[in-house]
Short mmCIF file of C-alpha atoms and ligand atoms in Angstrom, two decimals:
data_model
loop_
_atom_site.label_atom_id
_atom_site.label_comp_id
_atom_site.label_asym_id
_atom_site.label_seq_id
_atom_site.Cartn_x
_atom_site.Cartn_y
_atom_site.Cartn_z
CA MET L 281 -52.14 198.98 -24.42
CA VAL L 282 -51.09 196.99 -27.69
CA THR L 283 -48.76 197.84 -31.02
CA LEU L 284 -50.42 200.36 -33.65
CA TYR L 285 -48.60 198.45 -37.34
CA LEU L 286 -48.74 201.17 -40.35
CA THR L 287 -48.08 200.13 -43.63
CA HIS L 288 -49.62 200.72 -47.18
CA HIS L 289 -49.55 199.36 -50.98
CA ALA L 290 -48.27 202.55 -51.92
CA CYS L 291 -44.67 202.03 -50.34
CA VAL L 292 -45.09 198.23 -51.69
CA GLU L 293 -45.46 200.09 -55.64
CA HIS L 294 -42.26 202.75 -54.98
CA ASP L 295 -40.81 200.25 -58.16
CA THR L 296 -36.28 201.16 -58.22
CA GLY L 297 -35.57 198.58 -61.45
CA ASP L 298 -34.91 194.40 -61.58
CA PHE L 299 -31.96 194.26 -59.16
CA HIS L 300 -32.34 196.45 -57.28
CA PRO L 301 -31.32 195.61 -54.06
CA GLU L 302 -34.15 197.95 -51.83
CA CYS L 303 -36.75 196.42 -54.05
CA ALA L 304 -40.39 196.10 -52.55
CA ASP L 305 -40.13 192.32 -52.37
CA ARG L 306 -38.94 193.02 -48.57
CA LEU L 307 -41.92 195.16 -47.57
CA ARG L 308 -44.29 192.19 -49.26
CA ALA L 309 -41.84 189.44 -46.45
CA VAL L 310 -42.54 192.12 -43.72
CA GLN L 311 -45.97 192.19 -44.39
CA ARG L 312 -46.44 188.72 -44.96
CA VAL L 313 -45.04 187.81 -41.31
CA LEU L 314 -46.82 190.28 -39.45
CA GLU L 315 -49.94 188.63 -41.32
CA GLY L 316 -49.38 186.13 -39.31
CA GLU L 317 -51.57 184.23 -36.27
CA GLU L 318 -49.17 185.39 -33.65
CA PHE L 319 -49.28 188.97 -34.68
CA MET L 320 -53.22 188.94 -34.52
CA LEU L 321 -53.49 191.13 -31.87
CA LEU L 322 -51.25 194.11 -33.36
CA HIS L 323 -53.63 196.74 -34.84
CA ARG L 324 -53.05 198.02 -38.25
CA GLN L 325 -54.02 200.39 -39.13
CA ASP L 326 -52.57 201.81 -43.54
CA ALA L 327 -50.21 205.00 -43.63
CA PRO L 328 -51.31 208.47 -44.15
CA PRO L 329 -49.38 211.00 -46.23
CA ALA L 330 -47.09 213.01 -45.00
CA ASP L 331 -48.13 216.68 -45.38
CA ARG L 332 -46.03 219.32 -46.86
CA GLU L 333 -46.41 221.57 -43.55
CA GLN L 334 -45.18 218.45 -41.86
CA LEU L 335 -42.23 217.18 -44.33
CA MET L 336 -41.35 220.97 -43.99
CA ARG L 337 -39.86 220.47 -40.84
CA ALA L 338 -37.55 218.52 -41.31
CA HIS L 339 -37.22 219.36 -45.05
CA PRO L 340 -36.39 223.13 -47.00
CA GLU L 341 -39.98 223.98 -48.89
CA SER L 342 -37.47 223.47 -52.24
CA TYR L 343 -36.14 220.23 -51.82
CA VAL L 344 -40.52 219.20 -51.00
CA ASP L 345 -41.35 220.63 -54.50
CA ARG L 346 -37.84 219.70 -56.36
CA ILE L 347 -38.23 215.24 -54.59
CA LEU L 348 -42.11 215.90 -56.00
CA GLY L 349 -41.59 217.41 -58.98
CA MET L 350 -39.01 215.17 -60.59
CA VAL L 351 -41.45 212.42 -59.48
CA PRO L 352 -41.56 210.26 -63.32
CA GLY L 353 -44.76 210.06 -65.25
CA SER L 354 -43.50 206.45 -66.42
CA GLY L 355 -41.02 204.41 -66.22
CA LEU L 356 -37.64 205.28 -63.65
CA ARG L 357 -35.54 208.60 -63.19
CA HIS L 358 -32.14 207.83 -60.85
CA ILE L 359 -31.52 210.48 -58.94
CA ASP L 360 -28.25 209.05 -58.08
CA MET L 361 -26.90 205.89 -58.81
CA ASP L 362 -28.59 204.61 -56.20
CA THR L 363 -31.81 206.19 -55.17
CA VAL L 364 -34.49 205.94 -58.30
CA MET L 365 -38.34 206.60 -58.45
CA CYS L 366 -41.25 205.38 -60.64
CA PRO L 367 -44.48 207.40 -61.33
CA GLU L 368 -45.67 206.28 -58.02
CA SER L 369 -42.60 206.75 -55.65
CA GLY L 370 -44.10 210.38 -54.48
CA GLU L 371 -47.26 208.30 -52.97
CA ALA L 372 -44.73 206.52 -51.61
CA ALA L 373 -42.56 208.72 -49.82
CA LEU L 374 -45.31 210.84 -48.47
CA ARG L 375 -46.64 207.68 -46.97
CA ALA L 376 -43.29 206.37 -45.41
CA ALA L 377 -43.07 208.93 -44.10
CA GLY L 378 -47.15 210.24 -42.82
CA ALA L 379 -46.68 206.35 -41.56
CA VAL L 380 -44.38 208.16 -38.54
CA VAL L 381 -46.78 210.80 -38.62
CA GLY L 382 -49.66 208.00 -37.61
CA ALA L 383 -47.11 206.31 -35.37
CA VAL L 384 -46.20 209.42 -33.43
CA ASP L 385 -50.16 210.91 -32.63
CA ALA L 386 -51.25 207.44 -30.95
CA VAL L 387 -48.41 206.66 -29.10
CA MET L 388 -48.26 210.40 -27.93
CA THR L 389 -52.79 210.48 -27.56
CA GLY L 390 -52.63 207.17 -25.58
CA GLY L 391 -53.78 205.30 -28.35
CA ALA L 392 -50.50 202.69 -29.08
CA ARG L 393 -48.41 201.82 -26.68
CA ASN L 394 -45.27 201.87 -28.83
CA ALA L 395 -45.67 201.35 -32.83
CA PHE L 396 -43.73 200.03 -35.78
CA CYS L 397 -43.91 201.49 -39.22
CA ALA L 398 -42.58 198.98 -41.61
CA VAL L 399 -42.17 201.18 -44.51
CA ARG L 400 -39.53 201.81 -47.90
CA PRO L 401 -38.46 203.52 -49.44
CA PRO L 402 -36.19 204.64 -46.46
CA GLY L 403 -35.61 208.00 -44.99
CA HIS L 404 -32.13 208.23 -42.59
CA HIS L 405 -29.86 208.44 -45.42
CA ALA L 406 -31.88 211.84 -46.47
CA GLU L 407 -30.26 214.77 -44.99
CA ILE L 408 -32.00 217.96 -45.12
CA ALA L 409 -31.26 219.08 -48.39
CA GLN L 410 -29.93 215.75 -50.38
CA ALA L 411 -32.10 212.05 -51.41
CA MET L 412 -29.51 209.83 -51.97
CA GLY L 413 -29.00 205.48 -50.22
CA PHE L 414 -32.37 204.50 -51.52
CA CYS L 415 -33.77 207.24 -49.29
CA LEU L 416 -35.81 210.61 -49.96
CA PHE L 417 -37.07 212.44 -46.83
CA ASN L 418 -36.24 211.24 -43.66
CA ASN L 419 -39.14 209.20 -42.51
CA VAL L 420 -38.10 209.04 -38.25
CA ALA L 421 -37.12 212.76 -38.68
CA VAL L 422 -40.73 214.39 -39.99
CA GLY L 423 -42.08 212.52 -36.81
CA ALA L 424 -39.32 213.20 -34.43
CA LEU L 425 -40.45 216.81 -35.10
CA HIS L 426 -43.86 216.25 -36.10
CA ALA L 427 -44.16 215.08 -32.40
CA ARG L 428 -42.43 218.00 -31.07
CA ALA L 429 -44.17 220.50 -33.14
CA VAL L 430 -48.41 219.19 -32.04
CA HIS L 431 -47.34 217.51 -29.33
CA GLY L 432 -45.08 219.53 -27.35
CA VAL L 433 -42.65 217.40 -27.36
CA GLN L 434 -38.90 218.85 -26.24
CA ARG L 435 -36.45 216.62 -26.58
CA ILE L 436 -36.60 213.00 -28.58
CA ALA L 437 -33.58 210.41 -29.22
CA VAL L 438 -33.28 207.87 -31.80
CA PHE L 439 -31.12 205.06 -32.08
CA ASP L 440 -30.67 204.08 -35.42
CA TRP L 441 -29.27 200.83 -35.89
CA ASP L 442 -29.29 200.04 -38.81
CA VAL L 443 -25.64 198.84 -39.98
CA HIS L 444 -25.16 202.51 -42.36
CA HIS L 445 -25.15 205.46 -40.70
CA GLY L 446 -27.86 207.77 -40.83
CA ASN L 447 -25.70 210.28 -42.11
CA GLY L 448 -29.39 212.89 -42.61
CA THR L 449 -30.89 212.21 -39.89
CA GLN L 450 -27.87 213.25 -37.73
CA ASP L 451 -27.35 216.24 -40.30
CA ILE L 452 -30.91 217.64 -39.64
CA PHE L 453 -30.29 216.55 -35.61
CA GLN L 454 -27.06 217.70 -35.09
CA ALA L 455 -27.39 221.68 -34.68
CA ASP L 456 -30.79 220.57 -32.21
CA PRO L 457 -29.75 220.05 -28.85
CA GLY L 458 -33.21 218.50 -28.21
CA LEU L 459 -32.74 215.97 -30.81
CA PHE L 460 -30.53 212.73 -29.66
CA TYR L 461 -29.19 209.81 -31.81
CA ALA L 462 -26.94 207.69 -31.11
CA SER L 463 -25.91 205.12 -34.28
CA THR L 464 -24.23 201.19 -33.93
CA HIS L 465 -23.32 200.78 -37.52
CA GLU L 466 -20.29 198.95 -39.65
CA ALA L 467 -17.20 201.80 -40.59
CA GLY L 468 -15.85 202.09 -43.22
CA ASN L 469 -19.34 200.96 -45.23
CA PHE L 470 -21.80 203.50 -47.25
CA PRO L 471 -22.40 206.35 -46.81
CA ASN L 472 -18.72 206.60 -44.60
CA THR L 473 -20.02 209.49 -41.85
CA GLY L 474 -20.55 208.74 -38.79
CA PHE L 475 -16.66 208.77 -36.82
CA SER L 476 -17.09 209.36 -32.92
CA HIS L 477 -15.65 212.30 -33.24
CA GLU L 478 -18.87 214.16 -34.59
CA ARG L 479 -20.93 214.63 -31.28
CA GLY L 480 -23.10 216.95 -32.30
CA VAL L 481 -23.93 221.04 -30.96
CA ALA L 482 -23.91 219.66 -27.02
CA ASP L 483 -23.04 215.91 -27.73
CA ASN L 484 -27.03 215.16 -28.53
CA ILE L 485 -24.98 212.35 -31.85
CA LEU L 486 -23.20 209.94 -30.51
CA ASN L 487 -21.86 207.57 -33.10
CA CYS L 488 -20.51 203.71 -32.22
CA PRO L 489 -18.91 202.69 -35.39
CA LEU L 490 -18.31 198.52 -34.79
CA PRO L 491 -15.43 196.81 -36.83
CA PRO L 492 -16.26 194.52 -39.69
CA GLY L 493 -17.47 191.27 -38.95
CA SER L 494 -18.76 192.31 -35.60
CA THR L 495 -20.74 189.90 -33.97
CA GLY L 496 -23.65 190.74 -31.58
CA ASP L 497 -22.26 190.11 -28.21
CA VAL L 498 -19.85 193.43 -29.73
CA PHE L 499 -22.99 195.60 -30.97
CA ARG L 500 -24.41 194.60 -27.03
CA SER L 501 -21.06 195.81 -25.64
CA ALA L 502 -21.66 199.02 -27.85
CA VAL L 503 -25.23 199.43 -26.14
CA GLU L 504 -25.10 199.01 -23.05
CA THR L 505 -21.85 200.61 -22.25
CA ALA L 506 -22.68 204.11 -24.37
CA ILE L 507 -25.85 203.86 -25.98
CA GLU L 508 -28.18 203.17 -23.44
CA PRO L 509 -26.06 205.37 -20.56
CA ALA L 510 -26.15 208.40 -23.16
CA MET L 511 -30.33 207.53 -24.18
CA ARG L 512 -31.05 207.77 -20.32
CA ALA L 513 -28.97 210.69 -19.72
CA PHE L 514 -30.42 212.95 -22.03
CA GLN L 515 -33.98 211.80 -20.25
CA PRO L 516 -35.93 211.53 -23.92
CA GLU L 517 -39.96 212.33 -24.16
CA LEU L 518 -40.36 210.04 -26.78
CA VAL L 519 -37.86 206.99 -28.01
CA MET L 520 -37.53 205.99 -31.56
CA ILE L 521 -35.66 203.27 -33.85
CA SER L 522 -34.55 203.26 -37.43
CA ALA L 523 -34.84 199.56 -37.41
CA GLY L 524 -32.20 198.47 -40.41
CA PHE L 525 -31.65 194.53 -40.05
CA ASP L 526 -28.52 194.81 -42.35
CA ALA L 527 -26.81 194.01 -40.04
CA HIS L 528 -27.52 190.03 -39.67
CA ALA L 529 -25.63 187.71 -41.19
CA HIS L 530 -26.83 187.14 -43.89
CA ASP L 531 -26.70 190.27 -45.55
CA PRO L 532 -25.87 191.16 -48.90
CA LEU L 533 -24.90 194.71 -48.54
CA ALA L 534 -22.47 194.77 -45.42
CA HIS L 535 -20.12 192.69 -43.37
CA MET L 536 -21.71 192.35 -39.91
CA ARG L 537 -22.69 188.75 -37.31
CA LEU L 538 -25.72 190.27 -35.95
CA THR L 539 -28.68 187.74 -35.05
CA VAL L 540 -32.43 187.67 -34.31
CA ALA L 541 -31.55 187.48 -30.24
CA ASP L 542 -29.50 190.12 -30.70
CA TYR L 543 -31.97 192.60 -32.36
CA ILE L 544 -34.51 191.18 -29.93
CA TRP L 545 -32.37 192.16 -27.25
CA ALA L 546 -31.85 195.58 -28.15
CA THR L 547 -35.74 195.93 -29.18
CA GLN L 548 -36.05 195.37 -25.25
CA ARG L 549 -32.82 197.27 -24.11
CA MET L 550 -34.44 200.09 -26.13
CA LEU L 551 -37.79 199.36 -24.25
CA ALA L 552 -37.04 199.40 -21.01
CA VAL L 553 -35.11 203.29 -21.25
CA ALA L 554 -38.84 203.80 -22.97
CA ASP L 555 -40.54 202.51 -20.02
CA ASP L 556 -37.93 204.23 -17.84
CA LEU L 557 -38.53 207.51 -18.84
CA CYS L 558 -41.35 208.24 -21.01
CA SER L 559 -43.79 205.93 -20.12
CA GLY L 560 -43.41 202.93 -23.23
CA ARG L 561 -43.39 205.70 -25.75
CA LEU L 562 -41.92 204.26 -28.50
CA VAL L 563 -41.71 204.33 -32.20
CA SER L 564 -39.81 202.26 -34.57
CA VAL L 565 -39.38 202.94 -38.52
CA LEU L 566 -38.12 200.32 -40.24
CA GLU L 567 -35.01 201.25 -42.67
CA GLY L 568 -32.63 198.83 -44.37
CA GLY L 569 -32.40 195.04 -44.34
CA TYR L 570 -31.70 193.05 -47.93
CA ASP L 571 -31.81 189.72 -47.47
CA LEU L 572 -35.55 188.44 -47.14
CA PRO L 573 -35.72 185.82 -44.76
CA ALA L 574 -33.67 187.06 -42.23
CA LEU L 575 -35.82 190.68 -42.79
CA ALA L 576 -38.90 189.44 -41.84
CA GLY L 577 -37.07 187.01 -39.25
CA CYS L 578 -36.06 189.98 -37.38
CA VAL L 579 -38.98 192.05 -37.71
CA ARG L 580 -40.98 188.80 -36.41
CA GLY L 581 -39.06 189.50 -33.07
CA HIS L 582 -39.06 192.79 -33.51
CA VAL L 583 -42.54 193.29 -33.37
CA ARG L 584 -43.27 190.19 -31.26
CA ALA L 585 -40.88 191.93 -28.38
CA LEU L 586 -42.62 195.80 -29.77
CA MET L 587 -45.83 193.56 -28.46
CA GLY L 588 -44.10 192.06 -25.06
CA VAL L 589 -44.63 188.60 -26.39
ZN1 ZN G 854 -28.57 199.80 -43.82
#
C-alpha cells in the first residue's frame, strides 16, 4: 500500500504580496524536496477542485459565495491584515480543499494507505463563517465531512500540531460528537484560543497549550499522556493530521523548539494509532511552517515516515 502525495500548481500561484510569511516559496520548497529520488515511490496526483457541495459541508453557502465573490480581478485584496487574495486565490482555495477530498477518497477506497496534501492557502484558522490567519476554507474539515458524507465514516479524529491553535477546525467540530479535534500549540500565540477548558460538546475537543520555548520532550509528553490516549479512546475510523511545521526551533512566527526528529516521532505515533484502529487510514494536510529550510526538512521527515522508510 502506497503513500499518495497531492498538490497543485494553483496553490503556488496564490500570491499574498511581498514580505508575507505565507508565501508561494513555502510550497515551492515543499514540492522541490518531494521531487527527490528518495520519494520515487510516492504516488502523485494533481489535487482536484472542491465543489460547492463539498465546501458547504463545512461552511454555509453564503460564506462560500462571499469568499469566492471576493476574489479580485487584478491586484491583491485584503480580507484582514493577514489574509490576502489575488486573482488565482479562488482556484488555489478550491484545490487546497479538493486535495483533502481526493486524499480521503484514496485512503477510503484502498487506493492509498495514507496521503499528504501539500497545499496553500492553509485551512485550520478558517471558522464556519470567518476567514482569518491566511486561511479561506477549512481544508481538513472539508475532507473530514466528505469522509462522513460519501464514505460513511462515523468517527474522524484530527491531531493539529501546528504551533497555532486551529480555532477554525475547533469551531466546525466542537458541536459534533463524531468529530474529535486535538491540538498542541504555543500558549499566547495567535489566535489566542485553544485553552484546556474548551472541551466541546462531548469532550471531543482536546487542547494542550504548551509554554513558549517548549522543547520536543514537552511536546512528546503531551502527545504520550494526553493526545494519543484520547485519540485511541475516541476509536476513529480515519485519522487526520493538520501538519503545520511552525513549532520548529527556526520558525520566525513562534517560539517553540521542536526538531525534525520530533515531527518524525509524532508522525509515527499517529501512524500507530491509525494502524491499530483503522487499517492505517491517515490523511495529513499542510498548514503552517515559515522557515523554508526547516519546513522542507520537516516535510521530508514527515513524508518519509508516512512511507515507512
Ligand atoms: Zn501556524
